[in-house]
PDB file of C-alpha atoms in Angstrom:
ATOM      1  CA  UNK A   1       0.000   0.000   0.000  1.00 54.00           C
ATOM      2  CA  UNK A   2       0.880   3.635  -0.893  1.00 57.00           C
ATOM      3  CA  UNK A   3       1.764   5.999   2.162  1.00 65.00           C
ATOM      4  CA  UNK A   4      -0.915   9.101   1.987  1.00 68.00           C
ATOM      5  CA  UNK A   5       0.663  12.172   1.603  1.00 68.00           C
ATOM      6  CA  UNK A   6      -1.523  13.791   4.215  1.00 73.00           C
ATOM      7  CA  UNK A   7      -1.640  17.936   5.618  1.00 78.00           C
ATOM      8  CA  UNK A   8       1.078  17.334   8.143  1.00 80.00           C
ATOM      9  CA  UNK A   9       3.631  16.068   5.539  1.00 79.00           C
ATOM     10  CA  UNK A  10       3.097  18.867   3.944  1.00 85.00           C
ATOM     11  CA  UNK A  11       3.944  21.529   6.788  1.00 87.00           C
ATOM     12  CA  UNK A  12       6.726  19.385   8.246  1.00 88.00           C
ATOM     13  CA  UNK A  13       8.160  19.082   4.615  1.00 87.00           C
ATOM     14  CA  UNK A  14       7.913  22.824   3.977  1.00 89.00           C
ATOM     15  CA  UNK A  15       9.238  23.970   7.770  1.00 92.00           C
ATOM     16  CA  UNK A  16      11.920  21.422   7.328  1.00 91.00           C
ATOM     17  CA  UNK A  17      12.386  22.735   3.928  1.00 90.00           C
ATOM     18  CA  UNK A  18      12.646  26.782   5.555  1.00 91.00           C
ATOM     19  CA  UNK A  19      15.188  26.006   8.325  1.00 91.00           C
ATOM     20  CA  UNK A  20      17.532  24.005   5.355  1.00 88.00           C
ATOM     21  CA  UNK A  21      17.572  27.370   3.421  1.00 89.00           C
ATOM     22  CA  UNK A  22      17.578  29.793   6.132  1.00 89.00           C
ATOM     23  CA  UNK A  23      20.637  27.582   7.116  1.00 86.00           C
ATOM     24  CA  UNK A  24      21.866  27.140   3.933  1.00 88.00           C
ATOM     25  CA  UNK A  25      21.398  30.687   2.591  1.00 88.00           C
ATOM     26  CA  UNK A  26      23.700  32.570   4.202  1.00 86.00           C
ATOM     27  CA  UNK A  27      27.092  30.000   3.787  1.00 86.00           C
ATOM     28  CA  UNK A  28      26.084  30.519  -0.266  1.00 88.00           C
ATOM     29  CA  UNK A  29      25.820  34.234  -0.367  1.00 88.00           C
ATOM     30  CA  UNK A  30      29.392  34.034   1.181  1.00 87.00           C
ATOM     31  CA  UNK A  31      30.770  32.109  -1.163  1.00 87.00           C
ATOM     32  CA  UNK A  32      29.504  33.646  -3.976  1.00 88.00           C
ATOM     33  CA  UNK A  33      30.264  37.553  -2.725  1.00 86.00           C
ATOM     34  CA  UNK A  34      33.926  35.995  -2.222  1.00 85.00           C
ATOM     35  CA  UNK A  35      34.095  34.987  -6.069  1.00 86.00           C
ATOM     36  CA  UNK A  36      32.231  37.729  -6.949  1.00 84.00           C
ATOM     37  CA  UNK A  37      33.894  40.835  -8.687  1.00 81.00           C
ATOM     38  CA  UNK A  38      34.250  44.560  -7.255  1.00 80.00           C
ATOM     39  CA  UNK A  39      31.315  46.316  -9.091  1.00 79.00           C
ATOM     40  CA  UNK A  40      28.539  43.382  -8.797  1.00 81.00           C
ATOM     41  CA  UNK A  41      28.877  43.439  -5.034  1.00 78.00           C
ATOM     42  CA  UNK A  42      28.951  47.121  -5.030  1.00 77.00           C
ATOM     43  CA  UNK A  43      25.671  47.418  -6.856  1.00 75.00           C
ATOM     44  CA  UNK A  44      24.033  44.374  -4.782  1.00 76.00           C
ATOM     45  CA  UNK A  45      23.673  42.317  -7.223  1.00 78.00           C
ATOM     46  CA  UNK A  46      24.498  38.969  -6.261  1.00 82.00           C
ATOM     47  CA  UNK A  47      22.658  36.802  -4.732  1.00 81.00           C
ATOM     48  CA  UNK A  48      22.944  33.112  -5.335  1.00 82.00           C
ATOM     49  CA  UNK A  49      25.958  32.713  -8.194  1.00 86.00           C
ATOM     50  CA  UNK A  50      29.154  34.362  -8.475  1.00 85.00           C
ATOM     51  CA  UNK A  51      28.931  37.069 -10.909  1.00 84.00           C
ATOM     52  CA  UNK A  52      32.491  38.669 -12.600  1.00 81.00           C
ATOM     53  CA  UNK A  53      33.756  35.320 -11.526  1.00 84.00           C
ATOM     54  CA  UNK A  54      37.424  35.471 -10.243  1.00 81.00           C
ATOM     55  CA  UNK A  55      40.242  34.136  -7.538  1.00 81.00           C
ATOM     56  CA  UNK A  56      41.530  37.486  -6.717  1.00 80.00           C
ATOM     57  CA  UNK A  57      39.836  38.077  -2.861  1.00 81.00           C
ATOM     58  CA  UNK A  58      40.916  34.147  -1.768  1.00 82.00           C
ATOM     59  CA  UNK A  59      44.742  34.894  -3.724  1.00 80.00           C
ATOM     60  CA  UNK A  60      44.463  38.191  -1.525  1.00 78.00           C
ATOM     61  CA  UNK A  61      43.734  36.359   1.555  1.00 77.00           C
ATOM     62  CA  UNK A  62      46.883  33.835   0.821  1.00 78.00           C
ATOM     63  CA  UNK A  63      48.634  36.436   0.955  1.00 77.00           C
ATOM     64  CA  UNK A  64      48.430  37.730   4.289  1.00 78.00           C
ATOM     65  CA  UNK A  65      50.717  36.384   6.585  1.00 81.00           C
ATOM     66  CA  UNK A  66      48.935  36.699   9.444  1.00 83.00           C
ATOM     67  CA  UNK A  67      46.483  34.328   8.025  1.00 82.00           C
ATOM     68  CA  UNK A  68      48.202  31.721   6.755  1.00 83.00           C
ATOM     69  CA  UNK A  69      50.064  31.057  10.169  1.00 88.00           C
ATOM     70  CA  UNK A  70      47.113  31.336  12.239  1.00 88.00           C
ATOM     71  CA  UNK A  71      45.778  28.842   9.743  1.00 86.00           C
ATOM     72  CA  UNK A  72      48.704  26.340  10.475  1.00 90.00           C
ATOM     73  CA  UNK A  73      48.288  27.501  14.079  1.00 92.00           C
ATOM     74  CA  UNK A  74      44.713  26.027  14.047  1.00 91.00           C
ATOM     75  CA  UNK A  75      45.364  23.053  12.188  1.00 91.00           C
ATOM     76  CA  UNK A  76      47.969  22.555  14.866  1.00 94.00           C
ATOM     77  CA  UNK A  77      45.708  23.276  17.801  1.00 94.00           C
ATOM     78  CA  UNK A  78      43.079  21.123  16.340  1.00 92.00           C
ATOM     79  CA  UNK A  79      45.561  17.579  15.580  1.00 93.00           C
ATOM     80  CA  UNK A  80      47.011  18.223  19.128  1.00 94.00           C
ATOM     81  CA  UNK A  81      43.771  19.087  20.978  1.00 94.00           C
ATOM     82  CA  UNK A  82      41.976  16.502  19.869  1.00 93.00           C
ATOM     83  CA  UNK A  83      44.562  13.250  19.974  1.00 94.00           C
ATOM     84  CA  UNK A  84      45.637  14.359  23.843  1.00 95.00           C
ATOM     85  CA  UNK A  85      41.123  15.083  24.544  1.00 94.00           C
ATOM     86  CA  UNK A  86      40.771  11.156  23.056  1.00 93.00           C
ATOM     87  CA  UNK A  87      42.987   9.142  24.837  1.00 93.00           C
ATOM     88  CA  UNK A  88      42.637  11.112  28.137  1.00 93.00           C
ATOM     89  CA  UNK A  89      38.458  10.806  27.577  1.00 93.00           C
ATOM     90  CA  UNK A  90      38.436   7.351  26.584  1.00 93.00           C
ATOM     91  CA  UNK A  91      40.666   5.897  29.859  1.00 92.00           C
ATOM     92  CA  UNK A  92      38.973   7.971  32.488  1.00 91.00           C
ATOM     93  CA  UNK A  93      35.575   6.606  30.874  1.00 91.00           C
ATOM     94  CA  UNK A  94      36.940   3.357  30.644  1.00 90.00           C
ATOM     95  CA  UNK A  95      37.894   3.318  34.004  1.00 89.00           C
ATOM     96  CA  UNK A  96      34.704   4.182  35.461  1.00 90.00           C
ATOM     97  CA  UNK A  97      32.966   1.941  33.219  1.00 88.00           C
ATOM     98  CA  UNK A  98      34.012  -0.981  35.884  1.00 86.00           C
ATOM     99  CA  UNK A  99      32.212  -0.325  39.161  1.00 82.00           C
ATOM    100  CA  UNK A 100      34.513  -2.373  40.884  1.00 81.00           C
ATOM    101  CA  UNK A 101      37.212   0.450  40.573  1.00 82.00           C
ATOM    102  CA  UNK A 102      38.131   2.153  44.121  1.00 83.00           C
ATOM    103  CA  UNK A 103      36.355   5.194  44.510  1.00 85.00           C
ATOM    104  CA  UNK A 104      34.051   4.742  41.553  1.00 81.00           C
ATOM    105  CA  UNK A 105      31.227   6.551  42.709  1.00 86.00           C
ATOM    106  CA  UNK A 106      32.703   9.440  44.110  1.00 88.00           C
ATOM    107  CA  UNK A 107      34.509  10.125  41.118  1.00 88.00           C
ATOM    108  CA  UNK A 108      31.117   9.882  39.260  1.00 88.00           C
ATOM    109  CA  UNK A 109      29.663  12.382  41.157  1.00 89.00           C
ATOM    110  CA  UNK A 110      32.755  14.849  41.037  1.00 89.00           C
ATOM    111  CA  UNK A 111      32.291  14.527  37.207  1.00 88.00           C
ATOM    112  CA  UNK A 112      28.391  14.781  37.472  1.00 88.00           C
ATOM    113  CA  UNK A 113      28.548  18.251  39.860  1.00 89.00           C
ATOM    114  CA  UNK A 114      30.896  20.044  36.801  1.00 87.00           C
ATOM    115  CA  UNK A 115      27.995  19.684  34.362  1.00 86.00           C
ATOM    116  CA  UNK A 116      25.657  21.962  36.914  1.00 87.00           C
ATOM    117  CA  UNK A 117      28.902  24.347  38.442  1.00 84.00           C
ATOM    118  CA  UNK A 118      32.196  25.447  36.786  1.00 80.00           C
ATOM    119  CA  UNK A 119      34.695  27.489  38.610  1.00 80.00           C
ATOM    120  CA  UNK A 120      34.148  30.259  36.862  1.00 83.00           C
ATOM    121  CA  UNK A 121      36.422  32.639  33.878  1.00 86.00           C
ATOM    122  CA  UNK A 122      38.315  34.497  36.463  1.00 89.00           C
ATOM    123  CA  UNK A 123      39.353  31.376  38.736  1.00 89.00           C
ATOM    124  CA  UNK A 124      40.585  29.810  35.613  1.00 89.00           C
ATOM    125  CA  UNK A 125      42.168  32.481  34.446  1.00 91.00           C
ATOM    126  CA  UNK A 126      44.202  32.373  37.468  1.00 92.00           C
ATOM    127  CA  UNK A 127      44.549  28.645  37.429  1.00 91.00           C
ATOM    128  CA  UNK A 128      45.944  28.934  33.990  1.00 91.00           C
ATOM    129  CA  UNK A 129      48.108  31.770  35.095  1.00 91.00           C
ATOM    130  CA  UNK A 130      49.832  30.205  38.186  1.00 93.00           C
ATOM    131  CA  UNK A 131      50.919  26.950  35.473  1.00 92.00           C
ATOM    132  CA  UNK A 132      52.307  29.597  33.351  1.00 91.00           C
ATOM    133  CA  UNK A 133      50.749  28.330  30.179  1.00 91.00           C
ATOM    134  CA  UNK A 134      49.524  32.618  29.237  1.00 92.00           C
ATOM    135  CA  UNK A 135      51.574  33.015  25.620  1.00 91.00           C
ATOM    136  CA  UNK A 136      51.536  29.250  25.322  1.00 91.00           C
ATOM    137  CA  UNK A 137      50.392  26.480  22.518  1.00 92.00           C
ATOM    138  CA  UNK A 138      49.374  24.728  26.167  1.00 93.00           C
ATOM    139  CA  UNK A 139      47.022  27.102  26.998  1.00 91.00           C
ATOM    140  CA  UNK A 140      44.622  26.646  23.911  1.00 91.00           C
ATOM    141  CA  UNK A 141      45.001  22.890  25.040  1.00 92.00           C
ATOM    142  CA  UNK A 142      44.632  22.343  28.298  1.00 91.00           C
ATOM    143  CA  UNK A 143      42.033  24.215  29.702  1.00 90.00           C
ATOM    144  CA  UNK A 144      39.310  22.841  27.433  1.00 89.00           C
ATOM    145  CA  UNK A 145      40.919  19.143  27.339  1.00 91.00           C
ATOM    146  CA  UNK A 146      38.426  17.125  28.927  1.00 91.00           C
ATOM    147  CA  UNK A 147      34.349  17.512  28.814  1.00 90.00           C
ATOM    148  CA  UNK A 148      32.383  15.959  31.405  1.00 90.00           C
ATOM    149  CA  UNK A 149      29.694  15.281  29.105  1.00 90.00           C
ATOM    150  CA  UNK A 150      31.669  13.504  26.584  1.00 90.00           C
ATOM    151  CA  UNK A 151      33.154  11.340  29.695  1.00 91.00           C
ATOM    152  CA  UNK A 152      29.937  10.250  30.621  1.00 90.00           C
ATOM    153  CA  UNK A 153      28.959   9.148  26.882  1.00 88.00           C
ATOM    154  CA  UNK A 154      32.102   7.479  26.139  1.00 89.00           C
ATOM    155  CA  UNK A 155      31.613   5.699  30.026  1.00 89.00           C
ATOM    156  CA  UNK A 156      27.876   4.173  28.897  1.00 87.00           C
ATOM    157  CA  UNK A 157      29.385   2.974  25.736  1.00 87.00           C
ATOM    158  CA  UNK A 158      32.571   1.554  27.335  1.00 88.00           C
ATOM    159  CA  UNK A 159      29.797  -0.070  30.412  1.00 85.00           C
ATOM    160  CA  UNK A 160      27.407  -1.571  27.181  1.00 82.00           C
ATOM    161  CA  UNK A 161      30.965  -3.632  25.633  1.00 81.00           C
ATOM    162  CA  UNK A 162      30.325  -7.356  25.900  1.00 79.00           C
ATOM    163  CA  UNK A 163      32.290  -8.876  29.055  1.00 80.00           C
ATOM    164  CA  UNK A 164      33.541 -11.817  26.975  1.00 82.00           C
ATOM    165  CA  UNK A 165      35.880  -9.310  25.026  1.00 78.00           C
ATOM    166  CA  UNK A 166      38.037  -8.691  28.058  1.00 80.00           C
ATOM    167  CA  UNK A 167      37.705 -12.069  29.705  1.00 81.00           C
ATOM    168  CA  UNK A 168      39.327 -13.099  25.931  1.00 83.00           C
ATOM    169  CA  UNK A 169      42.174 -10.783  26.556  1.00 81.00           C
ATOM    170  CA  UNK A 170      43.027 -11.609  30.585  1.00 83.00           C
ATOM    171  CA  UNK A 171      43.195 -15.512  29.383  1.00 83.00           C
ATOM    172  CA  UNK A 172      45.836 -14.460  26.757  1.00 81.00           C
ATOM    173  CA  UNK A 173      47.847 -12.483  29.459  1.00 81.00           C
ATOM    174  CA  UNK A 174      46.719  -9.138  29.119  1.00 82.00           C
ATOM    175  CA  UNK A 175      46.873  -6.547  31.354  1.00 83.00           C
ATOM    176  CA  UNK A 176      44.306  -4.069  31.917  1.00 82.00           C
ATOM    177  CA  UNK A 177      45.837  -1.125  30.263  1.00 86.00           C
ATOM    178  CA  UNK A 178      46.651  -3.674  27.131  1.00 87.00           C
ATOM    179  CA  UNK A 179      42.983  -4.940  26.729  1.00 86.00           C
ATOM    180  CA  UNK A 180      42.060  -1.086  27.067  1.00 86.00           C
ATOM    181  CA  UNK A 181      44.626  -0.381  23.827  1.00 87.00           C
ATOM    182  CA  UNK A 182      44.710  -3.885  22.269  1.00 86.00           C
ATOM    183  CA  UNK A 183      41.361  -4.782  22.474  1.00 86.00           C
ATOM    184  CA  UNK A 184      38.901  -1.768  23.716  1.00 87.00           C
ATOM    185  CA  UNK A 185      39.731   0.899  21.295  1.00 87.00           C
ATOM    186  CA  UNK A 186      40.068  -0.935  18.441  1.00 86.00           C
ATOM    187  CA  UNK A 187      36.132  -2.055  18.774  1.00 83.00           C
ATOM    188  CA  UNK A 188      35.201   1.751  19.932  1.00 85.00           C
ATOM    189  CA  UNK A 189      36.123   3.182  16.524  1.00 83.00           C
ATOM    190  CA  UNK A 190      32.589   4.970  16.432  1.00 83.00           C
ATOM    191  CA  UNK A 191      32.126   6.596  19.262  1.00 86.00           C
ATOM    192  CA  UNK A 192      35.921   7.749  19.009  1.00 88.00           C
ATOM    193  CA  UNK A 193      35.329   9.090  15.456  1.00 86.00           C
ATOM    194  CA  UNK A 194      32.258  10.752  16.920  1.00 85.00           C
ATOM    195  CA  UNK A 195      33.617  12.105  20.483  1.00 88.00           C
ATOM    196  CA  UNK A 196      36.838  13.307  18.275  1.00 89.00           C
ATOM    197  CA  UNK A 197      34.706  15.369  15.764  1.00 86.00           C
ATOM    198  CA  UNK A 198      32.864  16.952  18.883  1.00 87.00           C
ATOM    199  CA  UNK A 199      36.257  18.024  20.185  1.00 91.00           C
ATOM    200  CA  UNK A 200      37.799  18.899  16.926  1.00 90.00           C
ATOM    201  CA  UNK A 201      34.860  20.955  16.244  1.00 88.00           C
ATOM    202  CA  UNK A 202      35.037  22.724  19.586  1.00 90.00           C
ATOM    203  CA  UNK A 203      39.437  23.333  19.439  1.00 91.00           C
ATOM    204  CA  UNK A 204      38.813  24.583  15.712  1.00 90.00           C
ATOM    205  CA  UNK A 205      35.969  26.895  16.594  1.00 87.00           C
ATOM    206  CA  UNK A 206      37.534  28.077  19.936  1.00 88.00           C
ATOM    207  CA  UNK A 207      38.405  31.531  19.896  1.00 85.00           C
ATOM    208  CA  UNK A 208      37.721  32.601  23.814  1.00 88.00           C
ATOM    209  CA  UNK A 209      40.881  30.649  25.013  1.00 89.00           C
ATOM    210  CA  UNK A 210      43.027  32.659  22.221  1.00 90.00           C
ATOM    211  CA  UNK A 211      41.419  35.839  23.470  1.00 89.00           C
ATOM    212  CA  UNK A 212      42.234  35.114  27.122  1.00 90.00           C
ATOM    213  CA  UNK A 213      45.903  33.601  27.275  1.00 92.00           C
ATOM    214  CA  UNK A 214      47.020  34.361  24.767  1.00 90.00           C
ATOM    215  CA  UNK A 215      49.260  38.062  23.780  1.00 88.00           C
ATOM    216  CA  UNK A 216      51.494  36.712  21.069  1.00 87.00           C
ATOM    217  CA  UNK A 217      50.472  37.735  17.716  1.00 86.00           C
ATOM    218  CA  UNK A 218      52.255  34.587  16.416  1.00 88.00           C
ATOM    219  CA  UNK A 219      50.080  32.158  18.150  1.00 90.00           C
ATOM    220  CA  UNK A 220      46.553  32.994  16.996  1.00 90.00           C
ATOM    221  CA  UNK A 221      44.285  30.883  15.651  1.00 91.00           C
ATOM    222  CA  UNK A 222      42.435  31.618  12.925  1.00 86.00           C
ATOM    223  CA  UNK A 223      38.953  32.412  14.605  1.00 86.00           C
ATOM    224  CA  UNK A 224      41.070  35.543  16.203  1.00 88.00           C
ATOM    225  CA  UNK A 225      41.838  36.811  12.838  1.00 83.00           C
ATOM    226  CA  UNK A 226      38.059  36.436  11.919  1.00 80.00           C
ATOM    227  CA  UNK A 227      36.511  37.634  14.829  1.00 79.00           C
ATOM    228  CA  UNK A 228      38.643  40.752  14.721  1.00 79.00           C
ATOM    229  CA  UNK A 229      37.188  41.397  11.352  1.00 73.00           C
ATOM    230  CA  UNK A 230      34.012  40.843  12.111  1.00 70.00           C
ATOM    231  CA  UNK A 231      33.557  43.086  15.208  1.00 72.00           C
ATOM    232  CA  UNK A 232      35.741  46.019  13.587  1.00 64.00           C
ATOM    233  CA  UNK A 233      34.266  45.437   9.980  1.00 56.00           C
ATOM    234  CA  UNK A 234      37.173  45.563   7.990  1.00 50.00           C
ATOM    235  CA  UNK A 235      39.547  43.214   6.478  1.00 44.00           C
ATOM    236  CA  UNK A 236      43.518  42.743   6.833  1.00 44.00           C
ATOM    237  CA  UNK A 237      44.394  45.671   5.476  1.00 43.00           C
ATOM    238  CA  UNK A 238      43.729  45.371   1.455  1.00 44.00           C
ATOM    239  CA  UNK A 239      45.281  48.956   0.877  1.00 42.00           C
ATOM    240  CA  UNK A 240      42.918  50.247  -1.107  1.00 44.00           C
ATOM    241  CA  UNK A 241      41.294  53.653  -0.512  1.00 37.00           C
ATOM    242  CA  UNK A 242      37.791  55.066  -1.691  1.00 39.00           C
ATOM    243  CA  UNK A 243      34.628  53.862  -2.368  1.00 41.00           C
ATOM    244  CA  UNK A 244      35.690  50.047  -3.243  1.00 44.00           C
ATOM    245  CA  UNK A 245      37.829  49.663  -0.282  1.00 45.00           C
ATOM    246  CA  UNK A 246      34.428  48.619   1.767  1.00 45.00           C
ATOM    247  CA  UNK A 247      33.874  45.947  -0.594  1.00 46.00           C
ATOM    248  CA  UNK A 248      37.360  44.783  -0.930  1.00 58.00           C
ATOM    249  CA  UNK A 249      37.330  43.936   2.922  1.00 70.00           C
ATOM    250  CA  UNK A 250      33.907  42.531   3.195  1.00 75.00           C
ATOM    251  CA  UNK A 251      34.776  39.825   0.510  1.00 79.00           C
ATOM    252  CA  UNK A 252      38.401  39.009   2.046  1.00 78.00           C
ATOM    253  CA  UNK A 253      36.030  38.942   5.123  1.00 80.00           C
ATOM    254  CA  UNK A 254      33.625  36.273   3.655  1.00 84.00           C
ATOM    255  CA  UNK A 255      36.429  34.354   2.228  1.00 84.00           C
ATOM    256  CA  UNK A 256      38.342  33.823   5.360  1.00 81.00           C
ATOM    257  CA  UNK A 257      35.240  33.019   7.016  1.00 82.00           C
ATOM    258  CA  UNK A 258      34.586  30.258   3.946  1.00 85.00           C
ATOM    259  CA  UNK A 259      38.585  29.111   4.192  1.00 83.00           C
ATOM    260  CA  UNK A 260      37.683  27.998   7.943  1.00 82.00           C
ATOM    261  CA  UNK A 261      34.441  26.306   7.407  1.00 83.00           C
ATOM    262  CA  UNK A 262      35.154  24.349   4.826  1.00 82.00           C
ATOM    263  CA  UNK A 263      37.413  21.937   6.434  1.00 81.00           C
ATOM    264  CA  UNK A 264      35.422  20.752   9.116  1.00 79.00           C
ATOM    265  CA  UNK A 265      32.501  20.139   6.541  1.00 80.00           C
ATOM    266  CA  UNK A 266      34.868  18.173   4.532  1.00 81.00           C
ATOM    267  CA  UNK A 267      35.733  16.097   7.571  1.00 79.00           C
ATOM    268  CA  UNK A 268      31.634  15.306   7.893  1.00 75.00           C
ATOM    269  CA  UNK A 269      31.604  12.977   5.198  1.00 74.00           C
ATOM    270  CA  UNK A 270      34.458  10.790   6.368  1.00 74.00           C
ATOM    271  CA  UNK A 271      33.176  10.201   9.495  1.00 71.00           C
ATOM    272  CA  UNK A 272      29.337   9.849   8.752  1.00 68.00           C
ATOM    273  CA  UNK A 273      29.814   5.726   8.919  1.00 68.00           C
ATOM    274  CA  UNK A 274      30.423   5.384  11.668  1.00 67.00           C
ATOM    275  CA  UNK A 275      27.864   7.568  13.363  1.00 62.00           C
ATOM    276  CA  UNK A 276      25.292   4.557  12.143  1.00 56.00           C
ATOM    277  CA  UNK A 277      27.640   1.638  11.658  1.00 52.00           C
ATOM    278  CA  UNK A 278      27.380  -0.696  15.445  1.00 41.00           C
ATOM    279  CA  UNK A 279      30.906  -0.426  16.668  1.00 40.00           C
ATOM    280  CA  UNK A 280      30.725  -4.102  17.904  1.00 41.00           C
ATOM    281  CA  UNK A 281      29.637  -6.277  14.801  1.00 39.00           C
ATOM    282  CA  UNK A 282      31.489  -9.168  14.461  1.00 37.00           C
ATOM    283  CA  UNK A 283      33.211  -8.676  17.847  1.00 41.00           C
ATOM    284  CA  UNK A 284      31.986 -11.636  19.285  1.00 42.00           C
ATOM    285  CA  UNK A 285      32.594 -15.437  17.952  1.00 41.00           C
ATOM    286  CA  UNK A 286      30.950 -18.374  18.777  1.00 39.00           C
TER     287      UNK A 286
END
């Protein structure tokens, strides 16, 4: 039989259909002001498609120096952040997966009260400050290393793995921190994929650590470049004076903001599988 196609499909296919393009809209209109020539976004005239088609705003942006090593800067932040966030995440949930472990509750609920009460910007300000990570790579790092809610996710996953697994690993003479590396991770590649986008995500979009601790020109990331452009409404300095100069900044202001999205959406459809795919098919034999 033939599904109706009834009122309700209707309005949940066109409000589904409104927040997709009032989502969507915006990303496009920056991309196609960035290829976009001088005089076209002058006059207003684009909209949807490039028109005067040409490379010279994202060559511009190349150019800058500034950019480019806050770029690498990010990248680097990013690689860093989120290998040291995944293995410390993953052992502290794996460890309080067992409820035999000393302690286990306590630490549960010391991990529970940070999702209700932090200490506060100041307090770790001065926390940060006393370690002397301020002008550091450390300080974009460590601060924000560990969520408690990404713990506690990885934890019920970790709690949910088959007992047999381990018991399979202790009868060939592994310790516990081997069946954690040898056998644990290797059948957790989907919630690491997934807990390591959410903190690559968050160290690539993180601009408030930058704008705390850090001073040094040399170690911004790029969301410090782009923010400062945003807020002040001008570009990098593209030289130019008169009427044009406006537009010259708002389109090397769109097409930084395009050069950092477009990375992380690129990294999406890698790591779409394993959002769906059951991390422990096949785990288990006989």
């Amino acid at each position: 039989m033939k599904r109706k196609f009834g009122l309700f499909d209707i309005v949940l296919f066109v409000s589904l259909l409104g927040v997709v393009v009032s989502a969507l809209y915006p990303f496009v209109y920056m991309i196609a002001v960035s290829f976009s020539g001088v005089v076209p976004v002058l006059k207003g005239q684009v909209f949807l498609w490039p028109k005067e088609f040409n490379l010279n705003t994202y060559a511009s942006v190349f150019e800058k120096p500034e950019i480019g090593r806050a770029y690498l800067n990010t990248i680097f932040y990013t690689l860093l952040g989120t290998t040291l966030s995944l293995i410390v995440s993953a052992a502290a949930a794996y460890a309080l997966s067992k409820k035999h472990m000393l302690f286990h509750r306590g630490f549960m609920v010391m991990i529970v009260i940070t999702l209700f009460f932090s200490g506060g910007m100041i307090p770790t300000f001065l926390v940060v400050k006393s370690y002397h990570l301020i002008d550091t790579i450390w300080a974009m790092i460590l601060p924000t290393l560990v969520s408690s809610w990404n713990i506690i996710v990885m934890r019920t996953f970790f709690a949910g793995m088959p007992q047999e697994v381990e018991e399979s690993g202790k009868m060939d003479g592994l310790t516990d921190i081997g069946i954690f590396f040898r056998l644990v991770l290797p059948l957790s590649k989907a919630i690491l994929a997934t807990i390591g986008l959410f903190y690559g995500v968050a160290i690539w979009n993180n601009f408030f650590s930058a704008l705390l601790y850090l001073r040094d020109a040399d170690l911004f990331p790029l969301q410090i470049i782009v923010r400062n452009m945003v807020l002040q409404g001008q570009g990098t300095g593209a030289g130019n004076i008169g009427g044009d100069s406006m537009i010259v900044d708002e389109s090397i202001k769109y097409a930084t903001i395009i050069i950092t999205t477009v990375p992380i959406l690129m990294i999406y459809p890698f790591l779409q599988k394993y959002f769906a795919k059951g991390a422990l098919i096949g785990s288990i034999k006989g």
